[in-house]
PDB file of C-alpha atoms in Angstrom:
ATOM      1  CA  UNK A  29      -0.215  -0.015  -0.306  1.00 74.00           C
ATOM      2  CA  UNK A  30       3.076   2.257   0.745  1.00 76.00           C
ATOM      3  CA  UNK A  31       4.248   1.978  -3.159  1.00 82.00           C
ATOM      4  CA  UNK A  32       0.878   2.715  -4.776  1.00 86.00           C
ATOM      5  CA  UNK A  33       1.185   5.883  -2.802  1.00 84.00           C
ATOM      6  CA  UNK A  34       5.127   5.903  -3.991  1.00 84.00           C
ATOM      7  CA  UNK A  35       4.040   6.484  -7.672  1.00 87.00           C
ATOM      8  CA  UNK A  36       1.034   8.713  -6.902  1.00 89.00           C
ATOM      9  CA  UNK A  37      -1.902   6.588  -7.040  1.00 92.00           C
ATOM     10  CA  UNK A  38      -4.267   6.841  -3.269  1.00 92.00           C
ATOM     11  CA  UNK A  39      -6.124   3.859  -2.167  1.00 93.00           C
ATOM     12  CA  UNK A  40      -9.705   4.190  -0.646  1.00 95.00           C
ATOM     13  CA  UNK A  41     -11.646   1.266   0.941  1.00 96.00           C
ATOM     14  CA  UNK A  42     -14.862   1.369   1.222  1.00 97.00           C
ATOM     15  CA  UNK A  43     -17.828  -0.197   3.208  1.00 96.00           C
ATOM     16  CA  UNK A  44     -21.730  -0.182   4.796  1.00 95.00           C
ATOM     17  CA  UNK A  45     -19.361   0.094   7.716  1.00 94.00           C
ATOM     18  CA  UNK A  46     -19.697   3.074  10.195  1.00 93.00           C
ATOM     19  CA  UNK A  47     -17.174   5.684  10.988  1.00 94.00           C
ATOM     20  CA  UNK A  48     -16.667   4.885  14.448  1.00 93.00           C
ATOM     21  CA  UNK A  49     -16.506   0.828  13.011  1.00 92.00           C
ATOM     22  CA  UNK A  50     -14.463   1.420  10.819  1.00 93.00           C
ATOM     23  CA  UNK A  51     -11.794   3.955  12.624  1.00 92.00           C
ATOM     24  CA  UNK A  52     -11.369   0.547  14.705  1.00 91.00           C
ATOM     25  CA  UNK A  53     -10.959  -1.522  11.667  1.00 89.00           C
ATOM     26  CA  UNK A  54      -8.237   0.725  10.831  1.00 90.00           C
ATOM     27  CA  UNK A  55      -6.598   1.048  14.215  1.00 89.00           C
ATOM     28  CA  UNK A  56      -6.515  -3.183  14.500  1.00 87.00           C
ATOM     29  CA  UNK A  57      -5.055  -3.190  11.801  1.00 85.00           C
ATOM     30  CA  UNK A  58      -3.036  -0.163  11.013  1.00 87.00           C
ATOM     31  CA  UNK A  59      -4.407   1.671   8.029  1.00 88.00           C
ATOM     32  CA  UNK A  60      -3.356   5.126   7.357  1.00 88.00           C
ATOM     33  CA  UNK A  61      -5.178   4.949   3.873  1.00 91.00           C
ATOM     34  CA  UNK A  62      -9.108   6.888   4.099  1.00 93.00           C
ATOM     35  CA  UNK A  63     -11.542   3.915   4.949  1.00 95.00           C
ATOM     36  CA  UNK A  64     -15.193   5.831   4.242  1.00 96.00           C
ATOM     37  CA  UNK A  65     -18.946   4.867   5.009  1.00 96.00           C
ATOM     38  CA  UNK A  66     -21.452   3.693   2.911  1.00 96.00           C
ATOM     39  CA  UNK A  67     -23.940   2.599   5.341  1.00 94.00           C
ATOM     40  CA  UNK A  68     -26.924   3.315   2.839  1.00 93.00           C
ATOM     41  CA  UNK A  69     -24.937   1.501   0.320  1.00 94.00           C
ATOM     42  CA  UNK A  70     -25.589   4.427  -2.493  1.00 94.00           C
ATOM     43  CA  UNK A  71     -21.819   3.866  -3.784  1.00 96.00           C
ATOM     44  CA  UNK A  72     -22.659   0.684  -3.617  1.00 96.00           C
ATOM     45  CA  UNK A  73     -24.792   0.530  -5.435  1.00 96.00           C
ATOM     46  CA  UNK A  74     -24.134   3.165  -8.166  1.00 96.00           C
ATOM     47  CA  UNK A  75     -20.597   0.752  -8.535  1.00 96.00           C
ATOM     48  CA  UNK A  76     -23.460  -2.340  -8.608  1.00 95.00           C
ATOM     49  CA  UNK A  77     -21.487  -3.750  -6.149  1.00 95.00           C
ATOM     50  CA  UNK A  78     -24.495  -4.423  -3.628  1.00 94.00           C
ATOM     51  CA  UNK A  79     -25.249  -8.449  -1.968  1.00 93.00           C
ATOM     52  CA  UNK A  80     -28.286  -7.632  -0.890  1.00 90.00           C
ATOM     53  CA  UNK A  81     -28.693  -9.858   2.488  1.00 88.00           C
ATOM     54  CA  UNK A  82     -24.981 -11.214   3.035  1.00 87.00           C
ATOM     55  CA  UNK A  83     -24.483  -9.345   6.360  1.00 84.00           C
ATOM     56  CA  UNK A  84     -23.654 -11.705   8.912  1.00 81.00           C
ATOM     57  CA  UNK A  85     -27.399 -10.296  10.719  1.00 83.00           C
ATOM     58  CA  UNK A  86     -28.255 -10.233   6.393  1.00 85.00           C
ATOM     59  CA  UNK A  87     -27.267  -6.410   6.114  1.00 87.00           C
ATOM     60  CA  UNK A  88     -26.521  -5.434   2.570  1.00 92.00           C
ATOM     61  CA  UNK A  89     -23.506  -5.041   1.887  1.00 94.00           C
ATOM     62  CA  UNK A  90     -20.395  -4.541  -0.619  1.00 94.00           C
ATOM     63  CA  UNK A  91     -19.505  -7.177  -3.341  1.00 94.00           C
ATOM     64  CA  UNK A  92     -16.004  -7.207  -2.695  1.00 94.00           C
ATOM     65  CA  UNK A  93     -14.461  -4.943  -6.058  1.00 95.00           C
ATOM     66  CA  UNK A  94     -11.287  -3.152  -6.728  1.00 96.00           C
ATOM     67  CA  UNK A  95     -11.055   0.111  -9.471  1.00 96.00           C
ATOM     68  CA  UNK A  96      -8.083   2.096 -10.576  1.00 96.00           C
ATOM     69  CA  UNK A  97      -9.426   5.763 -11.029  1.00 96.00           C
ATOM     70  CA  UNK A  98      -6.864   7.599 -13.115  1.00 94.00           C
ATOM     71  CA  UNK A  99      -6.828  12.174 -12.568  1.00 93.00           C
ATOM     72  CA  UNK A 100      -9.337  12.499 -15.190  1.00 94.00           C
ATOM     73  CA  UNK A 101     -11.778   9.936 -13.536  1.00 95.00           C
ATOM     74  CA  UNK A 102     -11.954   7.141 -15.631  1.00 96.00           C
ATOM     75  CA  UNK A 103     -11.922   3.680 -14.665  1.00 96.00           C
ATOM     76  CA  UNK A 104      -9.202   2.171 -15.848  1.00 95.00           C
ATOM     77  CA  UNK A 105      -8.219  -1.150 -13.990  1.00 95.00           C
ATOM     78  CA  UNK A 106     -11.336  -3.117 -12.728  1.00 95.00           C
ATOM     79  CA  UNK A 107     -10.941  -6.419 -10.283  1.00 95.00           C
ATOM     80  CA  UNK A 108     -14.041  -8.590  -9.320  1.00 93.00           C
ATOM     81  CA  UNK A 109     -13.439 -11.283  -7.415  1.00 91.00           C
ATOM     82  CA  UNK A 110     -15.560 -14.532  -7.507  1.00 90.00           C
ATOM     83  CA  UNK A 111     -14.634 -15.656  -4.320  1.00 91.00           C
ATOM     84  CA  UNK A 112     -14.443 -13.303  -1.321  1.00 86.00           C
ATOM     85  CA  UNK A 113     -11.420 -14.358   0.301  1.00 89.00           C
ATOM     86  CA  UNK A 114      -9.131 -13.900  -3.243  1.00 89.00           C
ATOM     87  CA  UNK A 115      -8.587 -10.190  -3.145  1.00 85.00           C
ATOM     88  CA  UNK A 116      -6.466  -7.921  -5.706  1.00 86.00           C
ATOM     89  CA  UNK A 117      -2.895  -7.536  -4.986  1.00 84.00           C
ATOM     90  CA  UNK A 118      -0.744  -4.685  -4.088  1.00 84.00           C
ATOM     91  CA  UNK A 119       0.628  -5.497  -7.184  1.00 86.00           C
ATOM     92  CA  UNK A 120      -0.964  -6.414 -10.078  1.00 87.00           C
ATOM     93  CA  UNK A 121      -2.151  -2.661  -9.496  1.00 90.00           C
ATOM     94  CA  UNK A 122       1.550  -0.884  -9.125  1.00 90.00           C
ATOM     95  CA  UNK A 123       1.370  -2.146 -12.806  1.00 89.00           C
ATOM     96  CA  UNK A 124      -1.255  -0.764 -13.689  1.00 89.00           C
ATOM     97  CA  UNK A 125      -0.537   2.532 -12.984  1.00 88.00           C
ATOM     98  CA  UNK A 126       2.421   2.567 -14.121  1.00 87.00           C
ATOM     99  CA  UNK A 127       1.036   2.327 -17.203  1.00 86.00           C
ATOM    100  CA  UNK A 128      -0.920   6.173 -16.375  1.00 84.00           C
ATOM    101  CA  UNK A 129       0.133   9.060 -18.163  1.00 80.00           C
TER     102      UNK A 129
ATOM    103  CA  UNK B   1       1.515 -54.084  27.000  1.00 53.00           C
ATOM    104  CA  UNK B   2      -0.259 -52.043  28.804  1.00 57.00           C
ATOM    105  CA  UNK B   3      -2.995 -49.571  26.849  1.00 54.00           C
ATOM    106  CA  UNK B   4      -2.385 -45.762  27.973  1.00 61.00           C
ATOM    107  CA  UNK B   5      -6.198 -44.678  28.929  1.00 76.00           C
ATOM    108  CA  UNK B   6      -6.109 -41.274  26.237  1.00 87.00           C
ATOM    109  CA  UNK B   7      -5.957 -42.757  22.767  1.00 92.00           C
ATOM    110  CA  UNK B   8      -4.549 -39.440  21.537  1.00 94.00           C
ATOM    111  CA  UNK B   9      -3.583 -39.884  17.649  1.00 96.00           C
ATOM    112  CA  UNK B  10      -7.315 -39.831  18.018  1.00 96.00           C
ATOM    113  CA  UNK B  11      -7.937 -36.840  20.346  1.00 96.00           C
ATOM    114  CA  UNK B  12      -4.678 -34.383  17.816  1.00 97.00           C
ATOM    115  CA  UNK B  13      -6.098 -35.882  15.075  1.00 97.00           C
ATOM    116  CA  UNK B  14      -9.043 -33.976  16.471  1.00 98.00           C
ATOM    117  CA  UNK B  15      -7.380 -30.444  17.661  1.00 97.00           C
ATOM    118  CA  UNK B  16      -5.384 -30.504  14.443  1.00 98.00           C
ATOM    119  CA  UNK B  17      -8.420 -30.073  12.602  1.00 98.00           C
ATOM    120  CA  UNK B  18      -9.921 -27.334  14.936  1.00 97.00           C
ATOM    121  CA  UNK B  19      -6.713 -25.574  14.691  1.00 97.00           C
ATOM    122  CA  UNK B  20      -6.626 -26.043  10.740  1.00 97.00           C
ATOM    123  CA  UNK B  21      -9.641 -24.777  10.486  1.00 97.00           C
ATOM    124  CA  UNK B  22      -9.972 -21.565  13.301  1.00 97.00           C
ATOM    125  CA  UNK B  23      -6.337 -20.922  11.920  1.00 97.00           C
ATOM    126  CA  UNK B  24      -7.763 -19.507   8.087  1.00 96.00           C
ATOM    127  CA  UNK B  25      -9.539 -17.011  10.004  1.00 93.00           C
ATOM    128  CA  UNK B  26      -7.678 -15.925  12.625  1.00 93.00           C
ATOM    129  CA  UNK B  27      -3.895 -16.535  11.033  1.00 94.00           C
ATOM    130  CA  UNK B  28      -4.157 -17.282   7.401  1.00 94.00           C
ATOM    131  CA  UNK B  29      -6.524 -14.119   6.457  1.00 90.00           C
ATOM    132  CA  UNK B  30      -4.349 -11.548   7.520  1.00 87.00           C
ATOM    133  CA  UNK B  31      -1.631 -12.884   4.963  1.00 90.00           C
ATOM    134  CA  UNK B  32      -2.244 -12.949   0.747  1.00 87.00           C
ATOM    135  CA  UNK B  33       0.090 -16.616   0.234  1.00 91.00           C
ATOM    136  CA  UNK B  34      -2.031 -17.688   2.271  1.00 94.00           C
ATOM    137  CA  UNK B  35      -5.606 -16.553   2.346  1.00 92.00           C
ATOM    138  CA  UNK B  36      -6.115 -16.397  -2.017  1.00 91.00           C
ATOM    139  CA  UNK B  37      -5.377 -20.184  -1.835  1.00 94.00           C
ATOM    140  CA  UNK B  38      -5.649 -22.011   1.950  1.00 96.00           C
ATOM    141  CA  UNK B  39      -2.851 -24.783   0.971  1.00 96.00           C
ATOM    142  CA  UNK B  40      -1.505 -23.638   4.701  1.00 97.00           C
ATOM    143  CA  UNK B  41      -4.716 -24.897   6.488  1.00 97.00           C
ATOM    144  CA  UNK B  42      -5.057 -28.108   3.747  1.00 97.00           C
ATOM    145  CA  UNK B  43      -1.451 -29.273   5.109  1.00 97.00           C
ATOM    146  CA  UNK B  44      -2.732 -29.264   8.988  1.00 98.00           C
ATOM    147  CA  UNK B  45      -5.997 -31.565   7.459  1.00 98.00           C
ATOM    148  CA  UNK B  46      -3.438 -33.362   5.386  1.00 98.00           C
ATOM    149  CA  UNK B  47      -2.015 -34.122   8.529  1.00 97.00           C
ATOM    150  CA  UNK B  48      -5.277 -34.261  10.688  1.00 97.00           C
ATOM    151  CA  UNK B  49      -6.294 -37.422   9.184  1.00 97.00           C
ATOM    152  CA  UNK B  50      -3.823 -39.817   9.596  1.00 98.00           C
ATOM    153  CA  UNK B  51      -4.234 -38.999  13.030  1.00 97.00           C
ATOM    154  CA  UNK B  52      -7.188 -39.652  12.972  1.00 97.00           C
ATOM    155  CA  UNK B  53      -7.622 -43.085  11.189  1.00 97.00           C
ATOM    156  CA  UNK B  54      -5.154 -44.711  13.523  1.00 96.00           C
ATOM    157  CA  UNK B  55      -6.757 -42.982  16.272  1.00 96.00           C
ATOM    158  CA  UNK B  56     -10.091 -44.136  14.819  1.00 96.00           C
ATOM    159  CA  UNK B  57      -7.943 -47.747  14.408  1.00 95.00           C
ATOM    160  CA  UNK B  58      -6.981 -47.980  18.218  1.00 94.00           C
ATOM    161  CA  UNK B  59     -10.059 -46.923  19.374  1.00 94.00           C
ATOM    162  CA  UNK B  60     -12.096 -50.636  17.835  1.00 94.00           C
ATOM    163  CA  UNK B  61      -9.611 -52.262  18.954  1.00 92.00           C
ATOM    164  CA  UNK B  62     -10.884 -54.807  21.623  1.00 89.00           C
ATOM    165  CA  UNK B  63      -7.789 -54.783  24.263  1.00 88.00           C
ATOM    166  CA  UNK B  64      -8.720 -50.794  25.240  1.00 88.00           C
ATOM    167  CA  UNK B  65      -9.763 -51.142  29.590  1.00 86.00           C
ATOM    168  CA  UNK B  66     -13.241 -49.424  28.248  1.00 88.00           C
ATOM    169  CA  UNK B  67     -13.734 -50.835  24.746  1.00 90.00           C
ATOM    170  CA  UNK B  68     -17.208 -49.307  24.368  1.00 92.00           C
ATOM    171  CA  UNK B  69     -16.718 -45.262  25.752  1.00 92.00           C
ATOM    172  CA  UNK B  70     -13.406 -45.956  23.112  1.00 93.00           C
ATOM    173  CA  UNK B  71     -16.038 -46.848  20.309  1.00 95.00           C
ATOM    174  CA  UNK B  72     -18.124 -43.728  21.053  1.00 95.00           C
ATOM    175  CA  UNK B  73     -15.567 -41.506  20.594  1.00 95.00           C
ATOM    176  CA  UNK B  74     -13.335 -42.552  17.900  1.00 96.00           C
ATOM    177  CA  UNK B  75     -16.986 -42.049  16.021  1.00 96.00           C
ATOM    178  CA  UNK B  76     -17.603 -39.394  17.665  1.00 97.00           C
ATOM    179  CA  UNK B  77     -14.478 -36.991  16.848  1.00 97.00           C
ATOM    180  CA  UNK B  78     -13.927 -38.675  13.459  1.00 97.00           C
ATOM    181  CA  UNK B  79     -17.038 -38.055  12.272  1.00 97.00           C
ATOM    182  CA  UNK B  80     -16.712 -34.138  14.222  1.00 98.00           C
ATOM    183  CA  UNK B  81     -13.681 -33.728  12.800  1.00 98.00           C
ATOM    184  CA  UNK B  82     -14.915 -34.773   9.249  1.00 98.00           C
ATOM    185  CA  UNK B  83     -17.618 -32.054   9.890  1.00 98.00           C
ATOM    186  CA  UNK B  84     -15.183 -29.742   9.880  1.00 98.00           C
ATOM    187  CA  UNK B  85     -13.236 -30.549   7.228  1.00 98.00           C
ATOM    188  CA  UNK B  86     -17.052 -30.231   4.949  1.00 98.00           C
ATOM    189  CA  UNK B  87     -17.155 -26.813   6.844  1.00 97.00           C
ATOM    190  CA  UNK B  88     -13.855 -25.658   5.504  1.00 97.00           C
ATOM    191  CA  UNK B  89     -14.438 -26.492   2.263  1.00 97.00           C
ATOM    192  CA  UNK B  90     -18.009 -25.299   1.655  1.00 96.00           C
ATOM    193  CA  UNK B  91     -17.188 -21.452   3.652  1.00 94.00           C
ATOM    194  CA  UNK B  92     -13.527 -21.319   1.798  1.00 94.00           C
ATOM    195  CA  UNK B  93     -14.300 -22.782  -1.259  1.00 94.00           C
ATOM    196  CA  UNK B  94     -19.160 -22.474  -2.238  1.00 94.00           C
ATOM    197  CA  UNK B  95     -20.367 -19.839  -0.282  1.00 91.00           C
ATOM    198  CA  UNK B  96     -17.094 -17.134  -0.856  1.00 90.00           C
ATOM    199  CA  UNK B  97     -18.412 -17.850  -4.168  1.00 91.00           C
ATOM    200  CA  UNK B  98     -21.494 -16.992  -4.144  1.00 90.00           C
ATOM    201  CA  UNK B  99     -21.978 -13.265  -5.624  1.00 90.00           C
ATOM    202  CA  UNK B 100     -23.933 -11.709  -6.935  1.00 91.00           C
ATOM    203  CA  UNK B 101     -22.610 -10.685 -10.409  1.00 88.00           C
ATOM    204  CA  UNK B 102     -22.439  -6.965 -11.433  1.00 88.00           C
ATOM    205  CA  UNK B 103     -23.236  -5.747 -15.071  1.00 88.00           C
ATOM    206  CA  UNK B 104     -23.756  -2.289 -14.265  1.00 92.00           C
ATOM    207  CA  UNK B 105     -20.399  -1.550 -12.604  1.00 93.00           C
ATOM    208  CA  UNK B 106     -18.110   1.070 -14.108  1.00 95.00           C
ATOM    209  CA  UNK B 107     -15.977  -0.160 -17.191  1.00 95.00           C
ATOM    210  CA  UNK B 108     -12.600   0.526 -18.729  1.00 95.00           C
ATOM    211  CA  UNK B 109     -12.528   3.294 -19.815  1.00 95.00           C
ATOM    212  CA  UNK B 110     -15.965   4.712 -18.479  1.00 96.00           C
ATOM    213  CA  UNK B 111     -16.683   7.646 -16.110  1.00 96.00           C
ATOM    214  CA  UNK B 112     -16.177   6.644 -12.499  1.00 96.00           C
ATOM    215  CA  UNK B 113     -19.452   7.782 -10.866  1.00 96.00           C
ATOM    216  CA  UNK B 114     -18.980  10.554  -7.508  1.00 96.00           C
ATOM    217  CA  UNK B 115     -19.697  10.257  -4.746  1.00 96.00           C
ATOM    218  CA  UNK B 116     -19.419  12.034  -1.097  1.00 96.00           C
ATOM    219  CA  UNK B 117     -19.370  10.002   1.311  1.00 96.00           C
ATOM    220  CA  UNK B 118     -17.863  10.207   5.457  1.00 96.00           C
ATOM    221  CA  UNK B 119     -14.460   8.870   6.957  1.00 94.00           C
ATOM    222  CA  UNK B 120     -14.047   7.788   9.726  1.00 93.00           C
ATOM    223  CA  UNK B 121     -14.159  11.310  11.670  1.00 92.00           C
ATOM    224  CA  UNK B 122     -17.419  11.684   9.976  1.00 92.00           C
ATOM    225  CA  UNK B 123     -15.823  14.165   7.532  1.00 94.00           C
ATOM    226  CA  UNK B 124     -17.166  14.032   3.834  1.00 95.00           C
ATOM    227  CA  UNK B 125     -15.167  12.731   0.858  1.00 95.00           C
ATOM    228  CA  UNK B 126     -16.161  12.895  -3.025  1.00 96.00           C
ATOM    229  CA  UNK B 127     -14.025  11.458  -5.744  1.00 96.00           C
ATOM    230  CA  UNK B 128     -13.879  14.524  -7.278  1.00 95.00           C
ATOM    231  CA  UNK B 129     -12.105  16.568  -4.162  1.00 94.00           C
ATOM    232  CA  UNK B 130      -9.373  13.257  -3.993  1.00 93.00           C
ATOM    233  CA  UNK B 131      -8.361  12.812  -7.864  1.00 93.00           C
ATOM    234  CA  UNK B 132      -7.976  17.000  -7.733  1.00 92.00           C
ATOM    235  CA  UNK B 133      -6.229  16.406  -3.654  1.00 88.00           C
ATOM    236  CA  UNK B 134      -2.540  17.977  -3.381  1.00 84.00           C
ATOM    237  CA  UNK B 135      -0.187  15.347  -0.900  1.00 78.00           C
ATOM    238  CA  UNK B 136       2.144  18.337   0.994  1.00 77.00           C
ATOM    239  CA  UNK B 137       4.767  18.146  -2.086  1.00 78.00           C
ATOM    240  CA  UNK B 138       1.310  19.942  -4.211  1.00 79.00           C
ATOM    241  CA  UNK B 139       1.335  17.767  -6.394  1.00 83.00           C
ATOM    242  CA  UNK B 140      -2.748  15.602  -7.710  1.00 87.00           C
ATOM    243  CA  UNK B 141      -2.704  12.424  -7.257  1.00 90.00           C
ATOM    244  CA  UNK B 142      -2.490  10.038 -10.367  1.00 92.00           C
ATOM    245  CA  UNK B 143      -4.733   8.102  -9.790  1.00 93.00           C
ATOM    246  CA  UNK B 144      -7.650   6.413  -6.804  1.00 95.00           C
ATOM    247  CA  UNK B 145      -8.155   2.779  -6.045  1.00 96.00           C
ATOM    248  CA  UNK B 146     -10.860   2.235  -4.759  1.00 96.00           C
ATOM    249  CA  UNK B 147     -11.672  -0.903  -2.165  1.00 95.00           C
ATOM    250  CA  UNK B 148     -14.762  -1.825  -1.967  1.00 96.00           C
ATOM    251  CA  UNK B 149     -15.457  -4.498   0.929  1.00 94.00           C
ATOM    252  CA  UNK B 150     -17.812  -6.710   2.459  1.00 92.00           C
ATOM    253  CA  UNK B 151     -17.328  -5.199   6.180  1.00 88.00           C
ATOM    254  CA  UNK B 152     -16.928  -6.254  10.134  1.00 75.00           C
ATOM    255  CA  UNK B 153     -20.622  -6.161  10.646  1.00 54.00           C
TER     256      UNK B 153
END
């Protein structure tokens, strides 16, 4: 993640968790990048990533996905995992980041 | 020959199955190498299998001090271990794939929809604002990586 910031890519995490829950996660895991709260899943819906009723208590959550957006706001890379234990590695993003202007 | 009371291979096999299951969620999930494919956990299960087989055979030996109790323990612990392995396969390989398709997500080359959401301090942050933000050297970012995740509920 630090490498991403070095090449000028800002990572942003988004989930339905409240700001307090996200703060706990950031502290526990030592994350320094911004974590945004989307409790009503507005942005998650806009990105068509809603996984309805998949939370532990049947809440709507986000389906895991990663998007690399360039400085003009255009999507340059998308990763939609088919198994939520399998996530994109920073190296994959770095490779694409190098091709950005 | 005196047989020790505790059927240790049986219990060791059962405990190892339990560890093989739990260690994924508490330990191995934090490292991409052991998370993306749970080979460490499958190895632990592979280690538990011969212990259980050995322990089960031992449990059914006629010269056990309490043959009935020994057989019941053997059958119960082996069944539980198999159930633990089955749950692991279900949770990691089957349940985790039950993800909705996303036909409408922004595609490569399309504009990423803007949004404004609260950060951990409750301060509103927008995608447009992030792209225009400047770091300590007054540079705007080359890009923003959006990571949508399920959250910890």
